[in-house]
Short mmCIF file of C-alpha atoms in Angstrom, two decimals:
data_model
loop_
_atom_site.label_atom_id
_atom_site.label_comp_id
_atom_site.label_asym_id
_atom_site.label_seq_id
_atom_site.Cartn_x
_atom_site.Cartn_y
_atom_site.Cartn_z
CA MET A 86 -0.23 0.47 0.04
CA SER A 87 1.09 3.43 -0.91
CA THR A 88 2.46 5.71 1.94
CA ASN A 89 1.30 8.77 0.43
CA VAL A 90 -2.69 7.24 -0.05
CA GLU A 91 -4.79 9.61 2.79
CA GLY A 92 -8.34 9.49 4.75
CA PRO A 93 -10.85 6.87 3.63
CA ASP A 94 -8.09 5.67 1.29
CA VAL A 95 -6.01 3.82 4.30
CA GLU A 96 -8.94 3.06 6.20
CA ARG A 97 -10.68 0.99 2.78
CA TRP A 98 -7.53 -0.71 1.86
CA ARG A 99 -7.07 -2.14 5.63
CA LEU A 100 -10.37 -2.86 6.33
CA LEU A 101 -10.55 -5.09 3.23
CA LEU A 102 -7.11 -6.72 4.44
CA GLU A 103 -8.23 -7.60 7.49
CA THR A 104 -11.46 -8.76 5.97
CA GLY A 105 -10.83 -10.19 2.55
CA LEU A 106 -7.26 -11.78 3.21
CA PRO A 107 -8.31 -14.57 5.88
CA ALA A 108 -11.65 -14.71 3.46
CA MET A 109 -9.54 -16.03 0.23
CA VAL A 110 -7.25 -17.87 2.54
CA GLY A 111 -10.41 -19.54 4.37
CA ALA A 112 -11.85 -20.07 0.31
CA LEU A 113 -8.61 -21.36 -0.87
CA ALA A 114 -8.40 -23.99 2.38
CA VAL A 115 -12.00 -25.14 2.11
CA THR A 116 -11.70 -25.49 -1.75
CA VAL A 117 -8.84 -27.71 -1.13
CA ALA A 118 -10.10 -29.82 1.52
CA LEU A 119 -13.99 -30.24 -0.29
CA ILE A 120 -12.03 -31.31 -3.74
CA VAL A 121 -10.51 -34.15 -1.76
CA ALA A 122 -13.08 -35.41 0.23
CA LEU A 123 -15.38 -35.08 -2.69
CA SER A 124 -13.37 -36.13 -5.39
CA PRO A 125 -14.00 -40.27 -4.93
CA LEU A 126 -17.92 -39.36 -5.47
CA LEU A 127 -17.39 -37.51 -8.30
CA ARG A 128 -14.97 -40.07 -9.82
CA ARG A 129 -18.53 -42.40 -9.96
CA ILE A 130 -21.62 -40.07 -10.36
CA ALA A 131 -19.75 -37.26 -12.44
CA LEU A 132 -17.50 -38.20 -15.11
CA ALA A 133 -17.12 -36.47 -18.25
CA ARG A 134 -16.45 -39.60 -20.64
CA PRO A 135 -14.56 -38.13 -24.64
CA THR A 136 -16.97 -37.51 -27.47
CA ALA A 137 -16.45 -36.01 -30.89
CA ARG A 138 -17.62 -32.73 -29.01
CA SER A 139 -15.21 -33.19 -26.37
CA SER A 140 -11.71 -31.37 -26.07
CA HIS A 141 -10.32 -34.33 -23.80
CA THR A 142 -9.60 -37.67 -24.50
CA VAL A 143 -9.97 -39.46 -21.29
CA PRO A 144 -12.40 -40.03 -18.74
CA THR A 145 -12.32 -37.16 -16.17
CA PRO A 146 -14.08 -36.44 -13.39
CA GLN A 147 -16.13 -32.82 -13.57
CA GLY A 148 -17.97 -31.05 -10.49
CA GLY A 149 -15.26 -29.63 -8.59
CA GLY A 150 -16.99 -26.17 -8.56
CA ILE A 151 -18.70 -27.16 -6.18
CA ALA A 152 -16.00 -25.95 -3.11
CA VAL A 153 -16.34 -23.25 -5.57
CA ALA A 154 -19.75 -22.21 -5.03
CA ALA A 155 -19.28 -23.22 -1.56
CA GLY A 156 -17.22 -20.82 -0.97
CA ALA A 157 -19.68 -18.01 -2.64
CA VAL A 158 -22.26 -18.77 -1.36
CA ALA A 159 -20.32 -18.61 2.57
CA ALA A 160 -19.14 -15.23 1.44
CA LEU A 161 -21.78 -14.08 0.91
CA ALA A 162 -23.51 -15.39 3.66
CA ALA A 163 -21.18 -13.80 5.94
CA THR A 164 -21.17 -10.30 3.79
CA ALA A 165 -25.36 -10.71 4.30
CA ALA A 166 -24.34 -11.03 8.01
CA VAL A 167 -22.14 -8.05 8.72
CA ASP A 168 -25.66 -5.96 8.00
CA PRO A 169 -28.85 -5.82 9.81
CA ALA A 170 -31.74 -7.40 8.92
CA GLY A 171 -33.26 -5.20 5.93
CA ALA A 172 -29.85 -3.12 4.95
CA PRO A 173 -29.79 -2.82 1.08
CA ALA A 174 -26.27 -5.00 0.97
CA GLY A 175 -27.15 -7.75 3.30
CA LEU A 176 -30.30 -8.12 1.09
CA GLN A 177 -27.87 -8.23 -2.13
CA ALA A 178 -25.90 -10.64 -0.45
CA ALA A 179 -28.66 -12.99 0.47
CA ALA A 180 -30.29 -12.72 -2.86
CA VAL A 181 -27.21 -13.61 -4.51
CA ALA A 182 -26.08 -16.56 -1.98
CA ALA A 183 -29.75 -17.61 -2.91
CA GLY A 184 -29.31 -17.38 -6.85
CA VAL A 185 -25.96 -19.05 -6.63
CA ALA A 186 -27.93 -21.69 -4.84
CA VAL A 187 -30.16 -22.38 -7.42
CA LEU A 188 -27.43 -22.28 -10.20
CA ALA A 189 -25.27 -24.90 -8.14
CA VAL A 190 -28.22 -27.51 -7.75
CA THR A 191 -29.04 -27.18 -11.64
CA GLY A 192 -25.76 -27.51 -12.66
CA PHE A 193 -24.91 -30.06 -10.36
CA VAL A 194 -27.96 -31.94 -11.70
CA ASP A 195 -26.82 -31.30 -15.45
CA ASP A 196 -23.39 -32.71 -14.52
CA VAL A 197 -24.32 -36.09 -13.44
CA ARG A 198 -27.42 -35.94 -16.02
CA PRO A 199 -28.19 -33.69 -18.64
CA LEU A 200 -31.15 -31.48 -18.42
CA PRO A 201 -33.31 -29.81 -21.12
CA PRO A 202 -32.22 -26.72 -22.49
CA GLY A 203 -35.90 -25.55 -21.56
CA PRO A 204 -35.91 -26.33 -17.96
CA ARG A 205 -32.52 -25.46 -16.92
CA LEU A 206 -33.06 -21.88 -19.19
CA VAL A 207 -35.61 -21.63 -16.74
CA LEU A 208 -34.01 -22.11 -13.93
CA GLN A 209 -31.48 -19.59 -14.53
CA ALA A 210 -33.87 -16.84 -15.30
CA LEU A 211 -35.38 -17.50 -11.92
CA ALA A 212 -31.83 -17.41 -10.10
CA VAL A 213 -30.93 -14.17 -12.16
CA GLY A 214 -34.50 -12.63 -11.74
CA VAL A 215 -33.89 -13.19 -7.47
CA VAL A 216 -30.35 -11.07 -7.90
CA VAL A 217 -31.67 -8.32 -9.85
CA ALA A 218 -35.28 -7.87 -7.59
CA ALA A 219 -32.60 -7.49 -4.79
CA LEU A 220 -30.56 -4.77 -6.31
CA PRO A 221 -31.50 -1.16 -4.75
CA GLY A 222 -33.62 0.82 -6.29
CA ASP A 223 -31.64 3.77 -7.02
CA LEU A 224 -29.12 1.81 -8.70
CA ARG A 225 -28.55 3.20 -12.42
CA ILE A 226 -25.78 2.34 -14.91
CA VAL A 227 -27.90 4.53 -17.78
CA PRO A 228 -30.04 6.67 -16.30
CA ALA A 229 -31.56 7.95 -19.53
CA LEU A 230 -33.52 4.70 -19.54
CA PRO A 231 -36.63 3.76 -18.24
CA GLU A 232 -35.81 1.55 -14.90
CA VAL A 233 -38.03 -0.97 -15.93
CA VAL A 234 -35.90 -1.08 -19.20
CA GLU A 235 -33.07 -1.05 -17.73
CA SER A 236 -33.66 -3.33 -15.28
CA VAL A 237 -35.35 -5.53 -18.31
CA LEU A 238 -31.49 -5.33 -19.89
CA LEU A 239 -29.49 -5.92 -17.04
CA GLY A 240 -31.37 -9.29 -16.81
CA LEU A 241 -30.94 -10.38 -19.86
CA GLY A 242 -27.61 -9.04 -20.19
CA LEU A 243 -27.01 -11.53 -16.70
CA LEU A 244 -28.41 -14.11 -17.76
CA TRP A 245 -26.23 -14.55 -21.10
CA PHE A 246 -23.11 -13.59 -18.81
CA VAL A 247 -24.11 -16.81 -16.57
CA ASN A 248 -24.32 -18.76 -19.96
CA LEU A 249 -21.13 -17.80 -21.72
CA VAL A 250 -19.27 -18.19 -18.09
CA ASN A 251 -20.05 -21.73 -19.05
CA PHE A 252 -19.58 -21.82 -22.18
CA MET A 253 -16.27 -20.47 -21.81
CA ASP A 254 -15.05 -23.48 -19.46
CA GLY A 255 -14.30 -25.43 -22.09
CA LEU A 256 -9.98 -25.77 -21.41
CA ASP A 257 -7.98 -26.81 -18.45
CA TRP A 258 -7.25 -23.50 -16.65
CA MET A 259 -9.62 -21.68 -19.02
CA THR A 260 -11.65 -20.54 -16.22
CA VAL A 261 -8.71 -19.87 -14.13
CA ALA A 262 -6.95 -17.36 -16.45
CA GLN A 263 -10.33 -15.79 -16.74
CA MET A 264 -11.76 -15.35 -13.57
CA VAL A 265 -8.55 -15.31 -10.95
CA PRO A 266 -7.22 -11.62 -12.52
CA MET A 267 -10.63 -10.58 -12.81
CA THR A 268 -11.39 -11.23 -9.18
CA ALA A 269 -7.91 -10.15 -8.24
CA ALA A 270 -9.08 -6.85 -10.30
CA LEU A 271 -12.52 -6.02 -8.59
CA ALA A 272 -10.81 -6.42 -5.23
CA GLY A 273 -8.67 -3.57 -6.24
CA LEU A 274 -11.17 -1.74 -7.57
CA ALA A 275 -13.25 -2.18 -4.21
CA ALA A 276 -9.85 -0.87 -2.31
CA LEU A 277 -10.25 2.24 -4.73
CA GLY A 278 -13.41 2.72 -3.30
CA ALA A 279 -15.32 1.95 -7.09
CA LEU A 280 -16.73 -1.57 -5.99
CA PRO A 281 -18.66 -1.63 -2.04
CA PHE A 282 -16.36 -2.84 0.15
CA GLU A 283 -18.34 -6.57 0.44
CA GLY A 284 -18.14 -6.92 -3.17
CA GLY A 285 -14.17 -6.67 -2.81
CA VAL A 286 -14.61 -9.79 0.21
CA VAL A 287 -16.50 -11.63 -2.11
CA ALA A 288 -13.84 -11.04 -5.33
CA LEU A 289 -11.31 -12.13 -2.72
CA ALA A 290 -13.28 -15.01 -1.56
CA LEU A 291 -13.57 -16.40 -4.88
CA LEU A 292 -10.46 -15.30 -6.14
CA GLY A 293 -8.81 -17.97 -3.31
CA ALA A 294 -11.17 -20.56 -4.46
CA LEU A 295 -9.98 -20.58 -7.52
CA LEU A 296 -6.55 -20.63 -6.61
CA GLY A 297 -7.58 -23.69 -4.50
CA PHE A 298 -9.13 -25.45 -7.28
CA ALA A 299 -6.11 -24.34 -10.18
CA PRO A 300 -3.86 -27.34 -9.21
CA PHE A 301 -6.31 -29.98 -10.14
CA ASN A 302 -7.33 -28.31 -13.06
CA ARG A 303 -3.83 -27.67 -14.65
CA PRO A 304 -3.47 -29.31 -18.24
CA VAL A 305 -3.41 -32.11 -18.20
CA ALA A 306 -6.92 -32.02 -15.35
CA ARG A 307 -7.58 -34.50 -12.69
CA LEU A 308 -10.47 -32.76 -11.98
CA PHE A 309 -13.02 -30.16 -14.25
CA LEU A 310 -15.01 -27.26 -13.15
CA GLY A 311 -18.36 -28.32 -14.31
CA ASP A 312 -21.67 -26.53 -14.01
CA VAL A 313 -21.96 -26.79 -10.96
CA GLY A 314 -18.96 -23.75 -10.37
CA SER A 315 -19.36 -22.37 -14.00
CA LEU A 316 -22.53 -21.06 -13.49
CA PRO A 317 -22.78 -19.67 -10.07
CA LEU A 318 -19.26 -18.20 -10.73
CA GLY A 319 -20.80 -16.11 -13.61
CA LEU A 320 -23.79 -14.94 -11.18
CA VAL A 321 -21.11 -13.42 -8.55
CA THR A 322 -18.66 -12.22 -10.88
CA GLY A 323 -21.76 -10.60 -13.14
CA TRP A 324 -23.42 -9.22 -10.38
CA LEU A 325 -20.12 -7.66 -8.95
CA LEU A 326 -19.38 -6.15 -12.31
CA VAL A 327 -23.19 -4.57 -12.13
CA LEU A 328 -22.16 -3.00 -9.18
CA THR A 329 -18.71 -1.89 -10.73
CA ALA A 330 -20.84 -0.21 -13.57
CA ALA A 331 -23.39 1.49 -11.54
CA ARG A 332 -21.00 3.46 -8.94
CA GLY A 333 -19.82 5.03 -12.45
CA HIS A 334 -16.91 3.11 -13.33
CA LEU A 335 -19.03 1.38 -16.80
CA ALA A 336 -15.30 1.13 -18.67
CA ALA A 337 -14.07 -0.83 -15.71
CA ALA A 338 -17.23 -3.40 -15.60
CA LEU A 339 -16.40 -3.85 -19.79
CA LEU A 340 -13.11 -4.34 -19.77
CA LEU A 341 -12.37 -7.01 -17.08
CA PRO A 342 -14.98 -9.95 -18.90
CA LEU A 343 -14.04 -8.49 -22.23
CA TYR A 344 -12.09 -11.11 -23.75
CA TYR A 345 -14.80 -13.98 -22.77
CA VAL A 346 -17.73 -11.72 -23.80
CA ALA A 347 -15.61 -11.30 -27.60
CA ASP A 348 -15.26 -14.77 -27.62
CA ALA A 349 -18.34 -16.16 -26.60
CA THR A 350 -20.84 -13.70 -28.54
CA LEU A 351 -18.76 -13.49 -31.80
CA THR A 352 -19.22 -17.40 -31.49
CA LEU A 353 -23.08 -17.51 -30.97
CA GLY A 354 -23.63 -15.07 -33.25
CA ARG A 355 -21.78 -17.32 -36.45
CA ARG A 356 -22.99 -20.58 -35.24
CA LEU A 357 -26.86 -18.75 -35.64
CA LEU A 358 -25.76 -17.57 -38.98
CA ARG A 359 -25.14 -21.07 -39.65
CA GLY A 360 -28.69 -22.31 -38.63
CA GLU A 361 -26.62 -24.11 -35.87
CA ARG A 362 -28.54 -25.71 -32.98
CA VAL A 363 -27.09 -22.94 -30.59
CA TRP A 364 -27.59 -25.32 -27.43
CA GLU A 365 -25.51 -28.03 -28.46
CA ALA A 366 -22.20 -28.57 -27.23
CA HIS A 367 -19.58 -27.70 -30.23
CA ARG A 368 -15.44 -26.77 -30.34
CA THR A 369 -15.86 -23.76 -32.52
CA HIS A 370 -14.85 -20.92 -29.55
CA PHE A 371 -12.09 -19.29 -30.89
CA TYR A 372 -9.55 -20.93 -28.17
CA GLN A 373 -10.98 -24.59 -28.91
CA ARG A 374 -10.10 -23.41 -32.49
CA ALA A 375 -6.48 -22.83 -31.49
CA VAL A 376 -6.38 -26.08 -29.98
CA ALA A 377 -7.65 -27.80 -32.92
CA ASN A 378 -5.40 -25.78 -35.19
CA GLY A 379 -2.17 -26.65 -33.45
CA LEU A 380 -1.87 -24.98 -30.16
CA ALA A 381 -1.02 -26.82 -27.19
CA VAL A 382 -3.74 -26.10 -24.17
CA PRO A 383 -0.69 -24.41 -21.75
CA GLN A 384 0.11 -21.75 -25.08
CA VAL A 385 -4.00 -20.84 -25.32
CA VAL A 386 -4.10 -20.27 -21.86
CA GLY A 387 -1.10 -18.58 -21.31
CA ARG A 388 -2.12 -16.28 -24.12
CA VAL A 389 -5.61 -15.60 -22.51
CA ALA A 390 -4.56 -14.77 -19.16
CA LEU A 391 -2.04 -12.17 -20.36
CA THR A 392 -4.86 -10.33 -22.54
CA ASN A 393 -6.96 -10.61 -19.16
CA LEU A 394 -3.73 -8.84 -17.06
CA VAL A 395 -3.90 -6.34 -19.95
CA LEU A 396 -7.46 -5.70 -19.76
CA ALA A 397 -7.34 -5.97 -15.75
CA GLY A 398 -4.31 -3.00 -15.77
CA LEU A 399 -6.81 -0.94 -17.74
CA ALA A 400 -9.80 -1.11 -16.18
CA VAL A 401 -7.84 -0.39 -12.47
CA TRP A 402 -6.57 2.94 -15.03
CA THR A 403 -10.02 4.25 -15.72
CA VAL A 404 -10.58 4.18 -12.02
CA VAL A 405 -7.34 5.57 -10.73
CA ARG A 406 -8.23 8.73 -13.57
CA PRO A 407 -11.38 8.73 -14.10
CA GLY A 408 -12.45 11.11 -17.37
CA ALA A 409 -14.02 10.40 -20.68
CA ALA A 410 -10.36 10.77 -22.56
CA VAL A 411 -9.51 7.86 -20.51
CA ALA A 412 -12.19 5.62 -20.67
CA THR A 413 -12.10 5.94 -24.11
CA ALA A 414 -7.89 5.14 -24.60
CA ALA A 415 -8.72 2.27 -22.50
CA ALA A 416 -11.67 0.91 -24.08
CA THR A 417 -9.65 1.15 -27.54
CA ALA A 418 -6.93 -0.17 -26.17
CA GLY A 419 -8.68 -3.21 -24.44
CA GLY A 420 -10.71 -3.84 -28.02
CA ALA A 421 -7.51 -3.70 -29.80
CA ALA A 422 -5.83 -6.49 -27.30
CA VAL A 423 -8.51 -8.49 -27.72
CA ALA A 424 -8.91 -8.43 -31.30
CA LEU A 425 -5.07 -9.59 -31.69
CA LEU A 426 -5.90 -12.66 -29.09
CA LEU A 427 -8.82 -13.60 -30.97
CA ALA A 428 -7.16 -13.33 -34.59
CA ASP A 429 -4.07 -15.21 -32.92
CA LEU A 430 -6.22 -18.01 -31.37
CA GLY A 431 -7.90 -18.53 -34.99
CA ARG A 432 -5.30 -18.36 -36.89
CA PRO A 433 -4.51 -22.12 -38.48
CA ARG A 434 -1.40 -23.85 -37.34
CA THR A 435 0.77 -27.21 -37.82
CA GLY A 436 2.10 -28.97 -35.43
CA ARG A 437 0.57 -32.05 -32.80
CA LEU A 438 -1.15 -31.10 -29.96
CA SER A 439 0.33 -31.33 -26.75
CA SER A 440 -2.42 -31.93 -24.09
CA ARG A 441 -6.49 -31.29 -24.40
CA GLY A 442 -8.36 -29.99 -21.79
CA SER A 443 -11.98 -29.58 -20.68
CA PRO A 444 -15.02 -30.86 -21.58
#
């Protein structure tokens, strides 16, 4: 911490370190313990077997996200308990915890026995609706829009974000490469006042859980996150991004997930134009095409992680130096970085694959 930080900033950093670091370490320890304890069960009931559309070549247990979801619920429950009953922050945290529980159960059932797209989407919409309904009434991102229109758009955007995080979890360490830089940056934004303090604690808890999961998912993975983990991750991080945008830092909220949003959205659009069944499994995301074209999994996730570190740095820059000029410059630089990454991942290559990743 810089010695020239003054006044309330010092207190905010101190509180975040005192509360958030124990939450991060605790989430890491709990995640590792739960994964070790649950691994035998997951091998029996949640084994992902390779198919023509898979990126892995040997049966691998999935559902490691149970531990990550548990860490998220614990952090949210602790946040809800900080405030007296009825306080806005506590109600929000409780609503997000309820949404995480719904998505975790839905995801686990889907990991064990795939659900039809219809019921799955309804349950996701229910979880998202609970979170949007619990947002403060004065929370506005685009004040020019009528409140009801903004609420509907937030709900649709959050629903898409939950699904795209799930779609992008298709390679060993891909979720780690995206979510570790993003949650660390969100915690930094909380320290800078761009995100509520409670959001920073939740971000650090998620960071700890992801670091605990990472060794088990290292290429070649011994365990996959599964829908039980990716769906709740999408909901919680999406909620934190909404809170960031609502504090006047829309550029930061858009920059942090930019690679995931670009890859998933462009891929969906391409599949829609081809008339494909977009709810079915496929291997046409940019990162999947990179592996199919000859890049090894560590090379792909390394490129993704590096780009996300750049995006995180740009997001923090927009908060430290607020203003239209900096936001525009950061958005331009971030868009260029993501465009270069997508072009690189989509470029045909020759060579033998060294490892394969998640389903």
